[in-house]
């Protein structure tokens, strides 16, 4: 096959995938620091490149029919990083909030920030609230997990139930008090950067999620790789512990979903 023809065929294949996209995809954006180190750049350059990749991947998600994306932007453990790196991440968040305000109509995306944002500066918290308010009528969902930890989220939910006087909580009661309650559990969780663990991300919600791990560092993650994962997901048979003779996955899980 002539090279040009091969190239065009590859391009054609990579711009979509066969099957149904998941409804809700969650991402652990790992590998920004190593991406920068490989280029002899400061770690914050890796986070900046990571933020650019995030925008491209979120666009690809919307275009392929994913309604909800949840991203792990800043964990409860990330405060242990140097002051310089934490400041760089907060400043990227600030820029990202402005970008959302400029583009939210075109992107038709409702943005929610999940986690305890009380340690962030007041101006950032005010912007977060503003972004959540102005985007609340949009169709797609973006959950940005910020100062988020899965165990802390479960404790938070249990404490709310206890304040409400619930003595014997059912699973659905806990799901209803998680930060993710409005958008439910993810169908798949993708972790870049080569590690095979959840690192305290969506611990409750991951129960039936398909987990995908790739060695690709987050800034290098492409929509072609995303679509390869969606194609694999589409072929999985999710039985949720029961028996189902369907061979094709239709996407979507309803636990906790209220919309
Ligand atoms: C993990 O890579 C990534 C983070 C701690 C931050 C992720 C943040 C972004 C992609 C920035 C943009 C997001 C928003 C919403 C502003 P790492 O630093 O742990 O990488 P390493 O494992 O190679 O050190």
Coordinates of C-alpha atoms and ligand atoms in Angstrom, one line a residue:
X1 CA 0.0 0.0 0.0
X2 CA 1.5 3.4 -0.9
X3 CA 2.6 5.4 2.1
X4 CA 0.2 8.3 1.5
X5 CA -2.7 5.9 1.3
X6 CA -1.7 4.2 4.5
X7 CA -1.4 7.6 6.2
X8 CA -4.9 8.6 5.1
X9 CA -6.4 5.3 6.2
X10 CA -4.8 5.7 9.6
X11 CA -6.1 9.2 9.9
X12 CA -9.6 8.1 8.9
X13 CA -9.6 5.3 11.5
X14 CA -8.3 7.5 14.2
X15 CA -10.9 10.2 14.0
X16 CA -13.6 8.0 15.4
X17 CA -14.2 4.5 16.8
X18 CA -16.6 1.6 16.4
X19 CA -19.2 1.3 19.1
X20 CA -21.0 3.4 21.7
X21 CA -19.1 5.9 23.8
X22 CA -19.4 5.6 27.6
X23 CA -21.8 8.2 29.1
X24 CA -19.4 9.1 32.0
X25 CA -15.6 9.0 31.8
X26 CA -13.3 9.8 34.6
X27 CA -9.6 10.7 34.2
X28 CA -6.6 10.5 36.5
X29 CA -4.3 13.0 34.8
X30 CA -0.9 11.5 35.7
X31 CA 2.5 12.1 34.3
X32 CA 2.7 15.9 33.9
X33 CA 5.9 16.1 36.1
X34 CA 7.7 13.4 34.2
X35 CA 6.7 14.9 30.8
X36 CA 8.4 18.1 31.9
X37 CA 11.4 16.4 33.4
X38 CA 12.1 14.5 30.2
X39 CA 12.3 17.9 28.4
X40 CA 14.4 19.5 31.2
X41 CA 11.5 21.8 32.0
X42 CA 10.1 22.8 35.4
X43 CA 7.2 20.6 36.6
X44 CA 4.8 23.5 36.2
X45 CA 5.5 23.4 32.4
X46 CA 4.1 19.8 32.5
X47 CA 0.9 21.0 34.3
X48 CA 0.5 23.7 31.7
X49 CA 0.9 21.2 28.9
X50 CA -1.5 18.9 30.8
X51 CA -4.1 21.7 30.9
X52 CA -3.9 22.0 27.1
X53 CA -4.3 18.3 26.7
X54 CA -7.3 18.3 29.0
X55 CA -9.1 20.8 26.7
X56 CA -8.5 18.7 23.6
X57 CA -9.6 15.5 25.3
X58 CA -12.8 17.1 26.8
X59 CA -13.7 18.3 23.3
X60 CA -13.2 14.8 21.9
X61 CA -15.4 13.4 24.7
X62 CA -18.2 15.8 23.9
X63 CA -17.9 15.1 20.2
X64 CA -18.1 11.4 20.7
X65 CA -21.2 11.5 22.9
X66 CA -19.8 11.4 26.4
X67 CA -22.2 13.4 28.6
X68 CA -20.1 13.6 31.7
X69 CA -16.3 13.9 32.3
X70 CA -14.8 13.8 35.8
X71 CA -11.2 14.8 36.2
X72 CA -8.8 14.6 39.1
X73 CA -7.2 18.0 39.1
X74 CA -5.9 18.4 42.7
X75 CA -6.0 15.7 45.4
X76 CA -6.0 16.2 49.1
X77 CA -2.4 14.8 49.0
X78 CA -1.2 17.4 46.4
X79 CA -0.7 20.0 49.2
X80 CA 2.5 18.0 50.0
X81 CA 4.1 19.4 46.9
X82 CA 6.5 22.4 46.9
X83 CA 4.9 25.8 47.5
X84 CA 6.1 26.7 44.0
X85 CA 4.3 23.8 42.4
X86 CA 1.1 24.3 44.4
X87 CA 1.1 28.0 43.4
X88 CA 1.5 27.0 39.8
X89 CA -1.4 24.6 40.0
X90 CA -3.6 27.3 41.6
X91 CA -2.6 29.8 39.0
X92 CA -3.5 27.3 36.2
X93 CA -6.8 26.8 37.8
X94 CA -7.4 30.5 37.8
X95 CA -6.6 30.7 34.1
X96 CA -8.8 27.7 33.5
X97 CA -11.7 29.4 35.3
X98 CA -11.4 32.4 33.0
X99 CA -11.3 30.1 29.9
X100 CA -14.5 28.4 31.0
X101 CA -16.2 31.8 31.4
X102 CA -15.3 32.7 27.9
X103 CA -16.2 29.4 26.3
X104 CA -19.0 27.9 28.3
X105 CA -21.8 28.8 25.9
X106 CA -20.1 27.2 22.9
X107 CA -19.1 24.1 25.0
X108 CA -22.6 23.8 26.5
X109 CA -21.0 22.3 29.6
X110 CA -22.1 22.6 33.2
X111 CA -19.0 22.7 35.5
X112 CA -19.0 21.5 39.0
X113 CA -16.1 21.5 41.5
X114 CA -16.0 18.5 43.7
X115 CA -14.2 18.5 47.0
X116 CA -13.5 20.8 49.9
X117 CA -12.5 24.1 48.3
X118 CA -12.2 26.0 51.6
X119 CA -8.3 26.1 51.6
X120 CA -8.2 28.0 48.3
X121 CA -7.9 31.8 48.1
X122 CA -11.2 33.7 48.4
X123 CA -10.9 35.1 44.8
X124 CA -10.6 31.5 43.4
X125 CA -13.5 30.3 45.5
X126 CA -15.7 33.2 44.3
X127 CA -14.8 32.4 40.7
X128 CA -15.6 28.8 41.2
X129 CA -19.0 29.7 42.5
X130 CA -19.6 32.1 39.6
X131 CA -18.6 29.4 37.1
X132 CA -20.9 26.9 38.7
X133 CA -23.8 29.4 38.6
X134 CA -23.4 30.6 35.0
X135 CA -23.0 27.1 33.6
X136 CA -25.8 25.4 35.4
X137 CA -28.3 25.2 32.5
X138 CA -25.8 23.5 30.2
X139 CA -26.2 19.9 28.8
X140 CA -22.7 18.3 29.2
X141 CA -21.1 17.9 32.6
X142 CA -17.6 18.5 33.7
X143 CA -16.7 17.6 37.3
X144 CA -13.4 19.0 38.4
X145 CA -12.1 17.3 41.5
X146 CA -10.3 19.8 43.6
X147 CA -8.8 19.2 47.0
X148 CA -10.7 15.9 46.5
X149 CA -10.1 12.5 48.2
X150 CA -12.4 9.5 47.9
X151 CA -12.1 8.6 51.6
X152 CA -12.8 12.2 52.7
X153 CA -15.8 12.2 50.3
X154 CA -17.3 9.1 51.9
X155 CA -16.7 10.5 55.5
X156 CA -18.4 13.8 54.4
X157 CA -21.4 11.8 53.1
X158 CA -21.6 9.7 56.3
X159 CA -21.4 12.8 58.5
X160 CA -24.3 14.5 56.5
X161 CA -26.4 11.4 57.0
X162 CA -25.6 11.3 60.7
X163 CA -26.6 15.0 61.0
X164 CA -29.9 14.1 59.3
X165 CA -30.4 11.5 62.0
X166 CA -30.1 8.5 59.6
X167 CA -29.3 5.5 61.8
X168 CA -28.9 2.8 59.2
X169 CA -27.8 4.1 55.9
X170 CA -28.5 2.1 52.7
X171 CA -26.0 2.3 49.7
X172 CA -28.3 4.6 47.9
X173 CA -28.3 7.0 50.9
X174 CA -24.5 7.3 50.7
X175 CA -24.5 7.6 46.9
X176 CA -27.0 10.5 47.3
X177 CA -24.7 12.5 49.6
X178 CA -21.5 12.0 47.5
X179 CA -20.2 15.0 45.5
X180 CA -20.9 13.0 42.4
X181 CA -24.6 12.5 43.2
X182 CA -25.9 14.7 40.4
X183 CA -24.0 12.9 37.7
X184 CA -23.6 9.4 39.1
X185 CA -20.9 6.8 38.8
X186 CA -18.3 6.7 35.9
X187 CA -18.5 3.9 33.3
X188 CA -14.8 4.0 32.9
X189 CA -11.8 5.4 34.7
X190 CA -8.7 6.1 32.6
X191 CA -5.3 6.6 34.3
X192 CA -2.3 7.8 32.3
X193 CA 1.3 7.8 33.5
X194 CA 1.9 4.1 34.0
X195 CA 0.7 3.6 37.6
X196 CA -2.0 1.0 38.2
X197 CA -3.9 2.4 41.2
X198 CA -6.8 4.7 42.0
X199 CA -4.9 7.0 44.4
X200 CA -8.0 7.8 46.5
X201 CA -10.1 8.8 43.4
X202 CA -13.8 7.9 43.2
X203 CA -13.4 4.9 45.6
X204 CA -17.1 4.4 46.1
X205 CA -18.1 5.2 42.5
X206 CA -15.4 2.9 41.0
X207 CA -17.3 -0.3 42.1
X208 CA -18.4 -1.3 38.6
X209 CA -16.3 1.0 36.4
X210 CA -14.0 -0.4 33.8
X211 CA -10.4 0.6 34.5
X212 CA -8.0 1.5 31.8
X213 CA -4.3 2.2 32.4
X214 CA -1.8 3.5 29.9
X215 CA 1.9 4.3 30.1
X216 CA 1.3 7.5 28.1
X217 CA 2.1 10.6 30.1
X218 CA -1.0 12.8 30.4
X219 CA 0.3 15.7 28.2
X220 CA 0.9 13.2 25.4
X221 CA -2.5 11.5 25.7
X222 CA -4.4 11.9 22.4
X223 CA -8.0 11.5 21.2
X224 CA -6.8 8.5 19.1
X225 CA -5.8 6.7 22.3
X226 CA -9.0 7.8 23.9
X227 CA -11.0 6.4 21.0
X228 CA -9.1 3.1 21.2
X229 CA -10.2 2.8 24.9
X230 CA -13.8 3.7 24.0
X231 CA -13.7 0.9 21.3
X232 CA -12.5 -1.6 23.9
X233 CA -15.1 -0.4 26.4
X234 CA -17.8 -0.8 23.8
X235 CA -16.9 -4.5 23.5
X236 CA -17.0 -5.3 27.2
X237 CA -20.0 -7.1 28.7
X238 CA -20.9 -5.4 32.0
X239 CA -22.9 -7.7 34.1
X240 CA -22.7 -5.9 37.5
X241 CA -22.3 -9.2 39.2
X242 CA -25.3 -10.8 37.5
X243 CA -25.8 -12.6 34.2
X244 CA -26.5 -10.9 31.0
X245 CA -26.1 -12.4 27.5
X246 CA -25.7 -9.1 25.8
X247 CA -22.3 -8.9 24.2
X248 CA -22.3 -5.2 23.5
X249 CA -22.0 -2.5 26.1
X250 CA -24.6 0.3 25.8
X251 CA -22.8 2.6 28.2
X252 CA -24.2 4.3 31.3
X253 CA -24.7 3.2 34.8
X254 CA -27.6 4.5 36.9
X255 CA -26.4 4.3 40.5
X256 CA -26.9 7.7 42.0
X257 CA -27.8 9.4 38.8
X258 CA -30.5 12.1 39.2
X259 CA -30.4 13.6 35.8
Ligands
LIG1 C1 -0.4 14.6 38.2 O1 0.8 14.6 37.5 C2 -1.2 15.8 37.9 C3 -1.6 16.7 38.7 C4 -1.2 16.7 40.2 C5 -2.4 17.9 38.3 C6 -3.3 17.7 37.1 C7 -3.6 19.1 36.7 C8 -3.6 19.5 35.4 C9 -3.6 18.6 34.2 C10 -3.7 20.9 35.2 C11 -5.0 21.5 34.7 C12 -6.2 21.2 35.4 C13 -7.0 22.2 35.8 C14 -8.5 21.9 36.0 C15 -6.6 23.6 36.0 P1 2.2 14.5 38.3 O2 2.6 15.9 38.6 O3 1.9 13.7 39.6 O4 3.1 13.8 37.3 P2 4.3 12.8 37.7 O5 3.7 11.5 38.2 O6 5.0 12.6 36.4 O7 5.2 13.5 38.7

